[in-house]
mmCIF file of C-alpha atoms and ligand atoms in Angstrom:
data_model
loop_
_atom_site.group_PDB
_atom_site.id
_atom_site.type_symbol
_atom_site.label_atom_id
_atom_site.label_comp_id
_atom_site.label_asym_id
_atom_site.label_seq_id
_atom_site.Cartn_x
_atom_site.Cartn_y
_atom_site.Cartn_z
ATOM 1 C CA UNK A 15 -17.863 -27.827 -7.880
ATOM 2 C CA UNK A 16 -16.920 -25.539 -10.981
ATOM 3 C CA UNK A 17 -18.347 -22.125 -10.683
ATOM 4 C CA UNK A 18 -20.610 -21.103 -13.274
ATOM 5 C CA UNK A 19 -19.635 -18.339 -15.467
ATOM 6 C CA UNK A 20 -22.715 -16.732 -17.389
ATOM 7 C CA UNK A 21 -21.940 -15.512 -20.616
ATOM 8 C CA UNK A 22 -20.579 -12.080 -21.358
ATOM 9 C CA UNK A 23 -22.436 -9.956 -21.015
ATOM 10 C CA UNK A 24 -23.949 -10.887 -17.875
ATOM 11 C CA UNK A 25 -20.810 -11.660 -16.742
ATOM 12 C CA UNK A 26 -18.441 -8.853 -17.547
ATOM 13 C CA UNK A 27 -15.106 -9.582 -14.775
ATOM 14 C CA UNK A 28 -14.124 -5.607 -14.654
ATOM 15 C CA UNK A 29 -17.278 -4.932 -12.898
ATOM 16 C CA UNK A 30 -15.421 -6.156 -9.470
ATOM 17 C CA UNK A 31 -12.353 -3.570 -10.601
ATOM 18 C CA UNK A 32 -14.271 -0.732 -11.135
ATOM 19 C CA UNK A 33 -13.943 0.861 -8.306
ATOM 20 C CA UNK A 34 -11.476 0.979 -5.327
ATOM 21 C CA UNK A 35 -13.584 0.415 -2.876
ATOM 22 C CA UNK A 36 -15.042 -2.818 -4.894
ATOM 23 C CA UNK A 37 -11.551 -3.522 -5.699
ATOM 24 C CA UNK A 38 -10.740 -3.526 -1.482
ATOM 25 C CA UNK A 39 -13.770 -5.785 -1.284
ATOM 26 C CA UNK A 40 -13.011 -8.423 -3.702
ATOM 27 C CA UNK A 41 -9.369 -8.831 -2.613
ATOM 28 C CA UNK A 42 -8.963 -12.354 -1.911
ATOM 29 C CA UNK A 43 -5.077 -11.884 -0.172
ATOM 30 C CA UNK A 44 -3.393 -9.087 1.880
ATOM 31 C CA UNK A 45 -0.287 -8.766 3.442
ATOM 32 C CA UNK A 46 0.037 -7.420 6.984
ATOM 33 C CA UNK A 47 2.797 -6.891 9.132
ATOM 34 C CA UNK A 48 1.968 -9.802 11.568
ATOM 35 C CA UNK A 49 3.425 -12.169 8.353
ATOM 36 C CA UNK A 50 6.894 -10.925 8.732
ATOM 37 C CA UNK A 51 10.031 -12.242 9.902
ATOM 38 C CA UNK A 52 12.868 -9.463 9.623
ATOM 39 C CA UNK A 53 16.509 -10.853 9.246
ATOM 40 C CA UNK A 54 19.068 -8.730 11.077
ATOM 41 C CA UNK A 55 22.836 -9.011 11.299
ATOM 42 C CA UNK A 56 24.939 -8.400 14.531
ATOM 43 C CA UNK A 57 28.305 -7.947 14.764
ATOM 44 C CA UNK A 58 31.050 -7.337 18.140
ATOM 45 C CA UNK A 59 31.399 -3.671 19.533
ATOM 46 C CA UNK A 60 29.316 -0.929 20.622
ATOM 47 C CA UNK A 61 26.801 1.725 19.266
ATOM 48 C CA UNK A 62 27.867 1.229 15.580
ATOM 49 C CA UNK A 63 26.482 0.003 12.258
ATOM 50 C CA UNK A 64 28.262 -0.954 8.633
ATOM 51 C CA UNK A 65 26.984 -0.840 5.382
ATOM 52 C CA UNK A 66 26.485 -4.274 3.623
ATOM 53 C CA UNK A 67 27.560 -2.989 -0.500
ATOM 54 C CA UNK A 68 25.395 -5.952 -1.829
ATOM 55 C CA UNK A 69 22.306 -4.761 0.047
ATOM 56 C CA UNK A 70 21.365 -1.208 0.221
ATOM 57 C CA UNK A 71 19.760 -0.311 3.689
ATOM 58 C CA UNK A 72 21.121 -3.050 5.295
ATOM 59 C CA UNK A 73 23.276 -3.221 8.233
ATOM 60 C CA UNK A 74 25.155 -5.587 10.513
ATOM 61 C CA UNK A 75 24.747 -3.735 13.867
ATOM 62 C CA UNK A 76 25.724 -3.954 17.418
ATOM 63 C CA UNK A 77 24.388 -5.395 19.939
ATOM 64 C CA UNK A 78 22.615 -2.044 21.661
ATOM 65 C CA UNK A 79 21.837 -0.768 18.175
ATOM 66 C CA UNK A 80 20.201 -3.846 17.425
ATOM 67 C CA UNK A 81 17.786 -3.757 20.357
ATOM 68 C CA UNK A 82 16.862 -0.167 19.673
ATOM 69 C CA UNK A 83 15.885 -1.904 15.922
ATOM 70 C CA UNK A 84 13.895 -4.441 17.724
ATOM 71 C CA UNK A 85 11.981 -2.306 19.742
ATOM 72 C CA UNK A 86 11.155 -0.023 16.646
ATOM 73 C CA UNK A 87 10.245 -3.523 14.370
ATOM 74 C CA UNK A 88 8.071 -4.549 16.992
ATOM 75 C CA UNK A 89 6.371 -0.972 17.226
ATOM 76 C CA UNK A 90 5.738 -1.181 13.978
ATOM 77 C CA UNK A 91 3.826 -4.573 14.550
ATOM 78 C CA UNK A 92 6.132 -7.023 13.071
ATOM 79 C CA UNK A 93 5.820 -9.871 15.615
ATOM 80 C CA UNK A 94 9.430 -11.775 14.943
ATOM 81 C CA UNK A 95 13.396 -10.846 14.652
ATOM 82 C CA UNK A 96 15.679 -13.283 13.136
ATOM 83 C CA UNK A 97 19.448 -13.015 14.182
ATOM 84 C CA UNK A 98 22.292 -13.615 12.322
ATOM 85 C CA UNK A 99 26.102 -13.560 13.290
ATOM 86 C CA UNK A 100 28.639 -11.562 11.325
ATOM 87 C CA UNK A 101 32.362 -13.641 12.100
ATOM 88 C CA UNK A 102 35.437 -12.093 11.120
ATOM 89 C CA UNK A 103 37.556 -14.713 9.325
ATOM 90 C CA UNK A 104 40.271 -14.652 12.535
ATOM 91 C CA UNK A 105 37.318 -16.010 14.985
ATOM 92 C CA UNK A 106 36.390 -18.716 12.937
ATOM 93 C CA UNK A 107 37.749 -22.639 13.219
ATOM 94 C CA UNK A 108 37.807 -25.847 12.149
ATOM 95 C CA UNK A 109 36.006 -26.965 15.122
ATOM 96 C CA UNK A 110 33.334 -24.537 15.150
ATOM 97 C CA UNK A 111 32.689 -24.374 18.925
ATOM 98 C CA UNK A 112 31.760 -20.606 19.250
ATOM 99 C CA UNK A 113 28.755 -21.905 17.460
ATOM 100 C CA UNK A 114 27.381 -22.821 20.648
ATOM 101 C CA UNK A 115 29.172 -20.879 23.023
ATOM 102 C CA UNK A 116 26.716 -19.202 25.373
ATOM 103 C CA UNK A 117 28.626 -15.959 25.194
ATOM 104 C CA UNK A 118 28.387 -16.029 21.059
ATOM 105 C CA UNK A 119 27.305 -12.520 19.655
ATOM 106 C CA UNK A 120 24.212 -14.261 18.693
ATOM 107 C CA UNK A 121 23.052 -15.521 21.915
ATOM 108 C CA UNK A 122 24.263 -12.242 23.358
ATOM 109 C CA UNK A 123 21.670 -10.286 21.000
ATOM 110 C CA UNK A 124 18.877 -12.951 22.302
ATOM 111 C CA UNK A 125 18.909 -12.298 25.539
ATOM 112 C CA UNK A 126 19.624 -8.566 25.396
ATOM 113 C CA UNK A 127 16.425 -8.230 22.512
ATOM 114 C CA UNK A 128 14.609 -10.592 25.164
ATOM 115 C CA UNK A 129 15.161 -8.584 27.840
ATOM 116 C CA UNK A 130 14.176 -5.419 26.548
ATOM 117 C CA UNK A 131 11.505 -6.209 24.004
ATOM 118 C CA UNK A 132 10.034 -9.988 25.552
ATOM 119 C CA UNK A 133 6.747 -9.564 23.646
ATOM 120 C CA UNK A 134 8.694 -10.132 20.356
ATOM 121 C CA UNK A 135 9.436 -13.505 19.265
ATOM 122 C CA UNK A 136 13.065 -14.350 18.788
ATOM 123 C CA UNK A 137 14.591 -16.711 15.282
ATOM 124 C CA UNK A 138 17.968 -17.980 15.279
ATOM 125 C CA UNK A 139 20.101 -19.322 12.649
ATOM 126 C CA UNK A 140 21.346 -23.152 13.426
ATOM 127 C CA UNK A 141 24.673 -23.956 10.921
ATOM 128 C CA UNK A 142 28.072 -23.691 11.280
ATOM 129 C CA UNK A 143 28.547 -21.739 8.447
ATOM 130 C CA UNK A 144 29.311 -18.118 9.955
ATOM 131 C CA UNK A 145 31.924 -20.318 12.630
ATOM 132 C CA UNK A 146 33.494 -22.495 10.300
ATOM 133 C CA UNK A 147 37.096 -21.582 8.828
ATOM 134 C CA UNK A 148 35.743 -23.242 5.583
ATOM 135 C CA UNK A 149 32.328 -21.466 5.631
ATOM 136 C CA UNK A 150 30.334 -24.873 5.060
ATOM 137 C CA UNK A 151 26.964 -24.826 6.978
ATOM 138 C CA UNK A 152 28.602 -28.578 8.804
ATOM 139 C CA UNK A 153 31.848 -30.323 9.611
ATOM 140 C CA UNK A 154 34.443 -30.617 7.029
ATOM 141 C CA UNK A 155 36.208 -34.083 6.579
ATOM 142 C CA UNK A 156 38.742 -35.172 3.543
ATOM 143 C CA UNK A 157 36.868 -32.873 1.694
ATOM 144 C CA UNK A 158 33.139 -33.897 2.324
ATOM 145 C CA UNK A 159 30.479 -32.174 4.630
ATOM 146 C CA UNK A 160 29.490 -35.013 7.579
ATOM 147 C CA UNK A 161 26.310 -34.926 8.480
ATOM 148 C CA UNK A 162 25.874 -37.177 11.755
ATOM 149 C CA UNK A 163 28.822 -35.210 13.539
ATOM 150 C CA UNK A 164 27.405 -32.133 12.017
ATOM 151 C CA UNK A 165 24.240 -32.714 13.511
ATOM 152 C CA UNK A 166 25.500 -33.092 16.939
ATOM 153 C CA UNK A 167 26.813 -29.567 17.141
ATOM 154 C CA UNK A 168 23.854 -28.156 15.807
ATOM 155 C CA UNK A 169 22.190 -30.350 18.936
ATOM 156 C CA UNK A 170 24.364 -28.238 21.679
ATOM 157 C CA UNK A 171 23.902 -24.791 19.085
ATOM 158 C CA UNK A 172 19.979 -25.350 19.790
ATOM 159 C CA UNK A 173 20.403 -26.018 23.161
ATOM 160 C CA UNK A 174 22.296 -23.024 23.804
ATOM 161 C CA UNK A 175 20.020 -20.590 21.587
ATOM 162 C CA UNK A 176 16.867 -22.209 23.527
ATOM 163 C CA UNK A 177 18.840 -21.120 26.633
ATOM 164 C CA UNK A 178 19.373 -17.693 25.714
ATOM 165 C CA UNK A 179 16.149 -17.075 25.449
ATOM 166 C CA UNK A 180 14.970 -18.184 21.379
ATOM 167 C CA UNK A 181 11.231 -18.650 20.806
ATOM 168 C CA UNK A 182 11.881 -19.766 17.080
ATOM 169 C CA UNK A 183 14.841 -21.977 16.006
ATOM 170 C CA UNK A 184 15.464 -22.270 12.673
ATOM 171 C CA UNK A 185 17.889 -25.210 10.970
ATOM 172 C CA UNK A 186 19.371 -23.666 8.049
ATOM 173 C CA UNK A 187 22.027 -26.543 7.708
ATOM 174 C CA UNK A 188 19.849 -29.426 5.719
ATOM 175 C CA UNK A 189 21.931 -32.167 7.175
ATOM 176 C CA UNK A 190 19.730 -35.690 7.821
ATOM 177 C CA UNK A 191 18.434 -36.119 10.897
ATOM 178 C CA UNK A 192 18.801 -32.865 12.588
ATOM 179 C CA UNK A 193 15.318 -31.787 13.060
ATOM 180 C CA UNK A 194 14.381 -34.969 15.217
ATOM 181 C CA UNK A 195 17.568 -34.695 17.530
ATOM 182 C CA UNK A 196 16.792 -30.999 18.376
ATOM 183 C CA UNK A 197 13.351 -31.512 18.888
ATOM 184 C CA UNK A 198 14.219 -34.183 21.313
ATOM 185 C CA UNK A 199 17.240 -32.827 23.278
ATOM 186 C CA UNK A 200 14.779 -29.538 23.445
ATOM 187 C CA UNK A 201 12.364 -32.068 24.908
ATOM 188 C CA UNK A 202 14.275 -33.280 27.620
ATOM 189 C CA UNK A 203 15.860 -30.077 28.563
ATOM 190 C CA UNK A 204 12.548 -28.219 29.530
ATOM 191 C CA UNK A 205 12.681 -26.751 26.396
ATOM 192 C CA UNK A 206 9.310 -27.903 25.287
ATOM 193 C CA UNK A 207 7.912 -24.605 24.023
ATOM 194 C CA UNK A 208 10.766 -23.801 21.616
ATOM 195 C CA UNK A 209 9.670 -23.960 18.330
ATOM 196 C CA UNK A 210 11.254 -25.223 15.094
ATOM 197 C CA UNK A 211 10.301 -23.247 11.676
ATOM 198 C CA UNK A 212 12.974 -25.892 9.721
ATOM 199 C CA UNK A 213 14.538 -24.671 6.667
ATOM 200 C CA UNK A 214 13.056 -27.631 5.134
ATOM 201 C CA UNK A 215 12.969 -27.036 1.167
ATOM 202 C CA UNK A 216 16.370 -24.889 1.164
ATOM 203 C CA UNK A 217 17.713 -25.098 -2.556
ATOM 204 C CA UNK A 218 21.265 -24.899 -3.631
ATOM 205 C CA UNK A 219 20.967 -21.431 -4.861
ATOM 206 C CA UNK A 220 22.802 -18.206 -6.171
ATOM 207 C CA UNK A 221 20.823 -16.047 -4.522
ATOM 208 C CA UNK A 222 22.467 -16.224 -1.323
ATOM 209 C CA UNK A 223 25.214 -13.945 -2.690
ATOM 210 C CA UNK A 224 24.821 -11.001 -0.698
ATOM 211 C CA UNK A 225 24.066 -12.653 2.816
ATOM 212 C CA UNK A 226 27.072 -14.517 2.230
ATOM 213 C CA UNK A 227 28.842 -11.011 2.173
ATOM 214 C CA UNK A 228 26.735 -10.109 5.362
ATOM 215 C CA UNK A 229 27.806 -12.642 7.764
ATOM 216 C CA UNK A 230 31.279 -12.708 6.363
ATOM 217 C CA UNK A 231 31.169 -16.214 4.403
ATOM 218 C CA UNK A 232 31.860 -15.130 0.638
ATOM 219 C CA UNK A 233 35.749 -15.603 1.267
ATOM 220 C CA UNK A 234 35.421 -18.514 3.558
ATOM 221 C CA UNK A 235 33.257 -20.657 1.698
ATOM 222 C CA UNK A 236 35.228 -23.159 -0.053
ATOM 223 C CA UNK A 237 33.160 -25.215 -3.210
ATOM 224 C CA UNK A 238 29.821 -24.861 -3.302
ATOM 225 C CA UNK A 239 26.492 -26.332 -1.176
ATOM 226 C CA UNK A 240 25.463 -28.553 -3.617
ATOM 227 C CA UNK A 241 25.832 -31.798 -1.315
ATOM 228 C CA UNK A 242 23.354 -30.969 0.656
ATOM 229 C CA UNK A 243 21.010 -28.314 -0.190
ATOM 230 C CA UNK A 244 18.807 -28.974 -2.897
ATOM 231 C CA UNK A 245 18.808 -29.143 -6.363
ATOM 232 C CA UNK A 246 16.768 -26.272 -7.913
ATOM 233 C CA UNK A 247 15.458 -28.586 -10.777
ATOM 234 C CA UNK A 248 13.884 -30.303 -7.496
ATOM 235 C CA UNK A 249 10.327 -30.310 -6.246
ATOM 236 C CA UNK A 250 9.115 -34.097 -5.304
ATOM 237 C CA UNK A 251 12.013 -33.942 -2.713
ATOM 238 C CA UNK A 252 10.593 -30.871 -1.700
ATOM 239 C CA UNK A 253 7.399 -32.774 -0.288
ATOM 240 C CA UNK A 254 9.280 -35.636 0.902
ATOM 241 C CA UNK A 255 11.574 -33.289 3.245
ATOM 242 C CA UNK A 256 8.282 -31.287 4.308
ATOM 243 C CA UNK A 257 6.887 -34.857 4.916
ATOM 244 C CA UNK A 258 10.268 -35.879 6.814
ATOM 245 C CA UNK A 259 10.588 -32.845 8.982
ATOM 246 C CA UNK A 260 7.139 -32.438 10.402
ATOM 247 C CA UNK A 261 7.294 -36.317 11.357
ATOM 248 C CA UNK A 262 10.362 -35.408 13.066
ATOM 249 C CA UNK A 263 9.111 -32.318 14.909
ATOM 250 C CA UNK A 264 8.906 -29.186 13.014
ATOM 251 C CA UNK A 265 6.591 -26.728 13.542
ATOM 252 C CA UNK A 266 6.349 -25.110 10.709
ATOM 253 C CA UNK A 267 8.743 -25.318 7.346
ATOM 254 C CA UNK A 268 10.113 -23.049 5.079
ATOM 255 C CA UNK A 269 10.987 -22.698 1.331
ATOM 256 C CA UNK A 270 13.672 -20.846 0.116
ATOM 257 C CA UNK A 271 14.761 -18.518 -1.566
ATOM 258 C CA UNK A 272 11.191 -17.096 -2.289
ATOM 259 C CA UNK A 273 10.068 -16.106 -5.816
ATOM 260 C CA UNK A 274 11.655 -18.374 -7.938
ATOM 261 C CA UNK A 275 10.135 -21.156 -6.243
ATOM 262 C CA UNK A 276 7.112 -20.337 -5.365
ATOM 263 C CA UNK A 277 5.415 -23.346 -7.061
ATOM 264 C CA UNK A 278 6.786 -24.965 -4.028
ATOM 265 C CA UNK A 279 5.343 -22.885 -1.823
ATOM 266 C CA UNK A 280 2.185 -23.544 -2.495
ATOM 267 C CA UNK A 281 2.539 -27.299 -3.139
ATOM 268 C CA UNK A 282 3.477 -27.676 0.717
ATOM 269 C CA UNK A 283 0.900 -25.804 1.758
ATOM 270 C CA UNK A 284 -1.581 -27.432 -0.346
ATOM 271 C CA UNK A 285 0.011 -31.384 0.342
ATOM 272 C CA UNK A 286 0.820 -30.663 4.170
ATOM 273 C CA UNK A 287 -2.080 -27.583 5.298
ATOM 274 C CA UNK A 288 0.448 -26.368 8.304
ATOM 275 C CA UNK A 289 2.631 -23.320 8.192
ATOM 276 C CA UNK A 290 4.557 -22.850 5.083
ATOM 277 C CA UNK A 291 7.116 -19.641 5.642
ATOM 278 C CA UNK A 292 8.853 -18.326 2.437
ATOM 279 C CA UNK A 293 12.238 -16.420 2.430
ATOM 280 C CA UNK A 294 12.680 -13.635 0.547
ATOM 281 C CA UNK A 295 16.732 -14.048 0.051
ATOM 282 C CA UNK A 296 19.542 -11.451 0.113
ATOM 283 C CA UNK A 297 19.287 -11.645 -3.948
ATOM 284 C CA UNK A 298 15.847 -11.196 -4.203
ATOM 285 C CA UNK A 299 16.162 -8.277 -1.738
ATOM 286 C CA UNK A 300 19.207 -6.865 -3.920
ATOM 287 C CA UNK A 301 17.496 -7.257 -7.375
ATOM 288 C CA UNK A 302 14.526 -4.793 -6.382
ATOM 289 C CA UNK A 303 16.935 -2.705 -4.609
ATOM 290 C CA UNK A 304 19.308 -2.412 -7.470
ATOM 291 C CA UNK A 305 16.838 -1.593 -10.033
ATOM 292 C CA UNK A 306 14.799 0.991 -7.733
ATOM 293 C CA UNK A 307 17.997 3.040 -7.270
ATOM 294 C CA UNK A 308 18.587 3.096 -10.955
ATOM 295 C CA UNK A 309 15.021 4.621 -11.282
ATOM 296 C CA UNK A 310 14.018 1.066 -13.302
ATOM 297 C CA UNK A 311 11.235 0.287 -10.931
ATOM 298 C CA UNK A 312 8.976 1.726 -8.300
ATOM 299 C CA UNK A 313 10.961 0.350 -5.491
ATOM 300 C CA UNK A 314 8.062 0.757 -2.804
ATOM 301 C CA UNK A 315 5.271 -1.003 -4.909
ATOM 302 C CA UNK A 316 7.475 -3.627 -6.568
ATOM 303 C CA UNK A 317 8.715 -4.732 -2.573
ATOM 304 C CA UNK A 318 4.281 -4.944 -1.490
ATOM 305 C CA UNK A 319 3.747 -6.545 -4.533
ATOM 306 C CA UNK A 320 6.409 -9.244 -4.191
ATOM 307 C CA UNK A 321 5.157 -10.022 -1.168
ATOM 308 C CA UNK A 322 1.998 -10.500 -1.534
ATOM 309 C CA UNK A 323 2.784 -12.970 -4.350
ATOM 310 C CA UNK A 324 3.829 -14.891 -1.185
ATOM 311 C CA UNK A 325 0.606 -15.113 0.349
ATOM 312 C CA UNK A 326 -1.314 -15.877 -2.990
ATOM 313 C CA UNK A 327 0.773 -18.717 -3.291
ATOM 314 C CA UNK A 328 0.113 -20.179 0.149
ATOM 315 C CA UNK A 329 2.523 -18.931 2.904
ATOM 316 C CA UNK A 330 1.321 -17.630 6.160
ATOM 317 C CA UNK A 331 4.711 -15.231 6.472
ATOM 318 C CA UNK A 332 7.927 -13.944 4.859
ATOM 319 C CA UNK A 333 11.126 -13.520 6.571
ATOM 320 C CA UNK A 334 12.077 -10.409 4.350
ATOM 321 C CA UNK A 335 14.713 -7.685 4.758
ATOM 322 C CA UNK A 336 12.161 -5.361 4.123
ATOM 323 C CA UNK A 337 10.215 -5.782 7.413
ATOM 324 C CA UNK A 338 10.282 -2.476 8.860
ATOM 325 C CA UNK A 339 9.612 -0.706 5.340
ATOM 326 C CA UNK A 340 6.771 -2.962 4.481
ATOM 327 C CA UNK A 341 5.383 -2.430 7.937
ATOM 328 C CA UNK A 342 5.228 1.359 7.418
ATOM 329 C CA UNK A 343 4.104 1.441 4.065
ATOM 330 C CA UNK A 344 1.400 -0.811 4.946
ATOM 331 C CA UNK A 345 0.453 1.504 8.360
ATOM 332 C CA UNK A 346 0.834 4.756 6.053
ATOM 333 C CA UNK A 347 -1.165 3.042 3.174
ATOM 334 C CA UNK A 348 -4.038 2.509 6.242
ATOM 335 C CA UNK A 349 -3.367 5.810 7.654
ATOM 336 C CA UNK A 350 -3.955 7.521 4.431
ATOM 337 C CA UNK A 351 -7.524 5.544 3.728
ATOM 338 C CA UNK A 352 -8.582 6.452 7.304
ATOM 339 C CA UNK A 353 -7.947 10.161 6.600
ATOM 340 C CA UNK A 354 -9.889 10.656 3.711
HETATM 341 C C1 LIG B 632 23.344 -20.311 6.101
HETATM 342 C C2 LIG B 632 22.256 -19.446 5.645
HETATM 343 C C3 LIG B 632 22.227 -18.830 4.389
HETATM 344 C C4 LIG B 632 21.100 -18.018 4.373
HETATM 345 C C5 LIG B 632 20.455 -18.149 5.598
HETATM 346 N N1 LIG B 632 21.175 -19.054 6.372
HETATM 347 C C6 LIG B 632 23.200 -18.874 3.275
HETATM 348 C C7 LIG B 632 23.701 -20.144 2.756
HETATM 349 O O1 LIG B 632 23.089 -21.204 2.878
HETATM 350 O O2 LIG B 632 24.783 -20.088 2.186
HETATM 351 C C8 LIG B 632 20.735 -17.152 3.204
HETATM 352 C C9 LIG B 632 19.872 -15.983 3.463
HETATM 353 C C10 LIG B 632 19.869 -14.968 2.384
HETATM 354 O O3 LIG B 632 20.470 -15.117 1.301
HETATM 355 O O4 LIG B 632 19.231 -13.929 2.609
HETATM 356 N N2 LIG B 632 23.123 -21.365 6.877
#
């Protein structure tokens, strides 16, 4: 049914914006720090962090230093860590099998994060891209990217994340197949509470510059993605990979990168109605950075406002590298009201 709109001026829209508190009212989305998903970076040694150039405030950190970050996300309310593996170019290989070593940095940060913070739930990364001497997110053969072999590895890389201690696994590889074959190895392992939140609609993008200089990738990636993440003039496919994925076990699904695509977004979660997750990619995260520190934009309200866009256009969360900041401004922004 169409609402009715009387006339103006019985009907005059401002009326609703005329105050804050009416404004507060009327809001039809919010953001809240129980939607995020912060993206860290770890890297070998002890008690230090390093400056990622392509994204200002970001850090790969150690494994104690990021468990002290953990502790202080989930303080701040934000219910989920994502970890991601810095790899100098001398530790990666052809045959990728630190990937699902047990003793891999990343599955080291799992269990030391679990252990000291269990309340907060624990995403992993599942490619071979930050093990692979090529960079590729799967197996390298005469040139092409193999997905059934490729999907294998990210089997025993599951298995071994799930074993460290991960709540949340998250495919980032978008080979064929690979969601069904985790989901049932994790079934048959005792695994059945893992979850999967699949990077399911994961487009071929340029975006992904910085994070490629975060986990090391940007001089080990040889040609581009294109092969097997998605075309960015794509968004039937989209719904047929949501579609595909939840039949073969997902939990929830993600889109990504975020803003330019969030028609997609809220396509899923208007096709599918489960739990759509957008990520907010190292580019985005570097665009509003860049243009803050010039003075161009009002860093702090352009970051709130970008992600609310997320939850006006359907998702139930963000995996964003602004986590902690959003979670304060939001608890300041609260605090503040309170006062007055
Ligand atoms: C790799 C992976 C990428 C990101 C997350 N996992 C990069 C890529 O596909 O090349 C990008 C995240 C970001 O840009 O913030 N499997």
């Amino acid at each position: 049914m169409k609402p009715t709109v009387a006339p103006f001026p019985a009907t005059r829209l401002r009326r609703l914006r005329s105050s804050e508190a009416l404004r507060r009212l009327s809001r039809q989305h919010r953001l809240s720090a129980d939607d995020l998903i912060w993206p860290i970076f770890v890297m070998d040694g002890r008690d230090a962090e390093e400056p990622i150039a392509s994204m200002p405030g970001v850090t790969r950190k150690t494994v104690d230093r990021a468990v002290t970050a953990a502790r202080e996300a989930y303080g701040l309310g934000i219910p989920a860590i994502c970890i991601f593996p810095y790899t100098a170019m001398e530790a990666r290989t052809e045959d990728c099998a630190l990937a699902w070593s047990p003793d891999n940095i990343s599955n080291q940060a799992i269990r030391a994060i679990k252990d000291a913070v269990p309340e907060m739930a624990i995403m992993t990364d599942i490619a071979l891209d930050p093990y692979n001497i090529n960079g590729h997110d799967g197996f390298v053969e005469d040139g092409r990217i193999v997905n059934d072999r490729t999907v294998e590895a990210l089997v025993k890389m599951a298995l071994a994340q799930a074993e460290a201690g991960a709540d949340i696994l998250g495919p980032s590889d978008m080979m064929d197949g690979r969601i069904g074959a985790i989901r049932g190895a994790l079934e048959s392992h005792g695994h059945e509470n893992v979850t999967i939140l699949s990077y399911t609609a994961k487009f071929a993008s340029a975006f992904y510059g910085p994070f490629r200089d975060a986990v090391g990738a940007t001089a080990a990636l040889t040609g581009d993605k294109t092969t097997y993440q998605m075309d960015p003039g794509n968004a039937d496919e989209a719904m047929r990979l949501v579609e595909r994925d939840l039949q073969e076990g997902a939990d929830m699904i993600m889109v990504k990168p975020g803003m330019p695509y969030l028609d997609i977004c809220r396509a899923a979660k208007q096709t599918f109605s489960v739990p759509v997750f957008a990520y907010q990619v190292s580019g985005e995260y570097a665009m509003l950075q860049a243009a803050a520190q010039n003075g161009w934009l009002d860093g702090p309200k352009v970051m709130l406002e970008s992600l609310l866009a997320f939850k006006r256009a359907g998702c139930d969360g963000i995996l964003t590298y602004f986590a902690p900041e959003a979670a304060r401004a939001l608890r300041d922004a609260a605090g503040a009201r309170n006062r007055r």
